[in-house]
């Protein structure tokens, strides 16, 4: 399960992203490797994720590891909708639009 947080980094969004295709890795206990790397793909831009791991021996689980929080990079905002405008006076116009569903970053 991946929990994601809003852009302010302060409040967890109520939804939890359930990762159905989790990665099971079998490691030979006699291995001399002490470091492993995995890439998680198709995440939401400008979103903070919590990662933690749990080991198993057979069906017996370990406790979860400490959490690591990582925020994905920002990207271009979603499309703006309902753009319209009108003349205000001889030197000005007024433009209105509906903000995008996701700004995908802090500076929209």
Coordinates of C-alpha atoms in Angstrom, one line a residue:
X1 CA 0.0 0.0 0.0
X2 CA 1.2 3.4 -0.9
X3 CA -0.1 6.5 1.0
X4 CA 0.1 9.8 -0.8
X5 CA 0.0 13.3 0.6
X6 CA -1.3 16.6 -0.7
X7 CA 1.0 19.3 -2.1
X8 CA 1.4 20.9 1.3
X9 CA 3.2 17.9 2.7
X10 CA 1.2 18.3 5.9
X11 CA -2.0 16.3 5.4
X12 CA -2.5 12.8 4.2
X13 CA -5.1 12.5 1.4
X14 CA -7.9 10.2 2.6
X15 CA -7.5 7.9 -0.4
X16 CA -4.8 5.2 -0.2
X17 CA -3.3 3.9 -3.4
X18 CA -3.5 0.2 -3.3
X19 CA -0.7 -1.4 -5.2
X20 CA -2.1 -4.6 -6.6
X21 CA 1.1 -5.7 -8.4
X22 CA 3.5 -5.8 -5.6
X23 CA 7.0 -7.1 -6.1
X24 CA 8.0 -10.3 -4.2
X25 CA 11.7 -10.8 -4.1
X26 CA 13.2 -14.0 -3.0
X27 CA 16.7 -13.6 -1.5
X28 CA 19.1 -16.4 -0.7
X29 CA 19.8 -16.0 3.0
X30 CA 23.5 -16.9 2.2
X31 CA 23.8 -13.9 0.0
X32 CA 26.7 -11.5 0.6
X33 CA 24.7 -8.6 -0.9
X34 CA 23.6 -6.0 1.6
X35 CA 21.9 -3.5 -0.8
X36 CA 19.1 -3.9 -3.3
X37 CA 17.5 -1.5 -5.7
X38 CA 14.0 -1.5 -7.2
X39 CA 12.3 1.0 -9.4
X40 CA 8.6 1.9 -8.8
X41 CA 7.0 3.4 -11.9
X42 CA 3.8 5.2 -13.0
X43 CA 3.5 7.3 -9.9
X44 CA 1.5 10.5 -9.7
X45 CA 3.6 13.7 -10.4
X46 CA 4.4 16.0 -7.4
X47 CA 3.0 13.5 -4.9
X48 CA 4.6 12.4 -1.6
X49 CA 4.8 8.7 -1.2
X50 CA 5.6 6.5 1.9
X51 CA 7.6 3.4 1.3
X52 CA 8.3 0.7 3.9
X53 CA 9.2 -3.0 3.6
X54 CA 8.3 -6.2 5.4
X55 CA 10.3 -9.4 5.2
X56 CA 9.0 -12.9 5.4
X57 CA 10.4 -16.3 6.2
X58 CA 7.8 -18.6 4.9
X59 CA 4.5 -17.2 6.1
X60 CA 6.0 -15.5 9.1
X61 CA 6.4 -11.7 8.6
X62 CA 8.9 -9.4 10.2
X63 CA 8.0 -6.0 11.5
X64 CA 7.8 -3.2 9.0
X65 CA 11.0 -1.2 8.3
X66 CA 11.2 2.5 9.0
X67 CA 9.2 4.6 6.5
X68 CA 10.9 6.6 3.8
X69 CA 9.1 9.5 2.3
X70 CA 9.8 10.5 -1.3
X71 CA 8.1 13.2 -3.4
X72 CA 8.0 12.8 -7.2
X73 CA 9.0 15.7 -9.3
X74 CA 6.6 18.3 -10.6
X75 CA 5.4 18.3 -14.2
X76 CA 3.1 20.4 -16.4
X77 CA -0.4 21.1 -15.1
X78 CA -3.4 19.3 -16.4
X79 CA -5.4 21.2 -19.1
X80 CA -7.3 24.3 -18.1
X81 CA -11.1 24.2 -18.9
X82 CA -13.9 26.7 -19.5
X83 CA -11.6 29.5 -20.8
X84 CA -13.7 32.6 -21.7
X85 CA -13.3 36.4 -21.5
X86 CA -14.8 39.7 -22.2
X87 CA -13.9 43.3 -22.8
X88 CA -13.8 45.3 -19.5
X89 CA -13.0 48.7 -21.1
X90 CA -11.0 50.2 -23.9
X91 CA -7.7 49.1 -22.5
X92 CA -8.6 45.9 -20.5
X93 CA -10.1 42.5 -20.8
X94 CA -11.2 40.0 -18.2
X95 CA -10.3 36.3 -18.6
X96 CA -11.9 33.5 -16.5
X97 CA -11.1 29.8 -16.5
X98 CA -11.6 26.6 -14.3
X99 CA -8.4 25.5 -12.7
X100 CA -7.0 22.1 -13.7
X101 CA -7.9 19.0 -11.8
X102 CA -4.2 18.7 -10.8
X103 CA -1.6 21.4 -10.8
X104 CA 1.2 18.8 -10.7
X105 CA 3.4 21.3 -8.9
X106 CA 3.5 24.2 -6.5
X107 CA 3.6 27.2 -8.9
X108 CA 0.4 27.1 -11.0

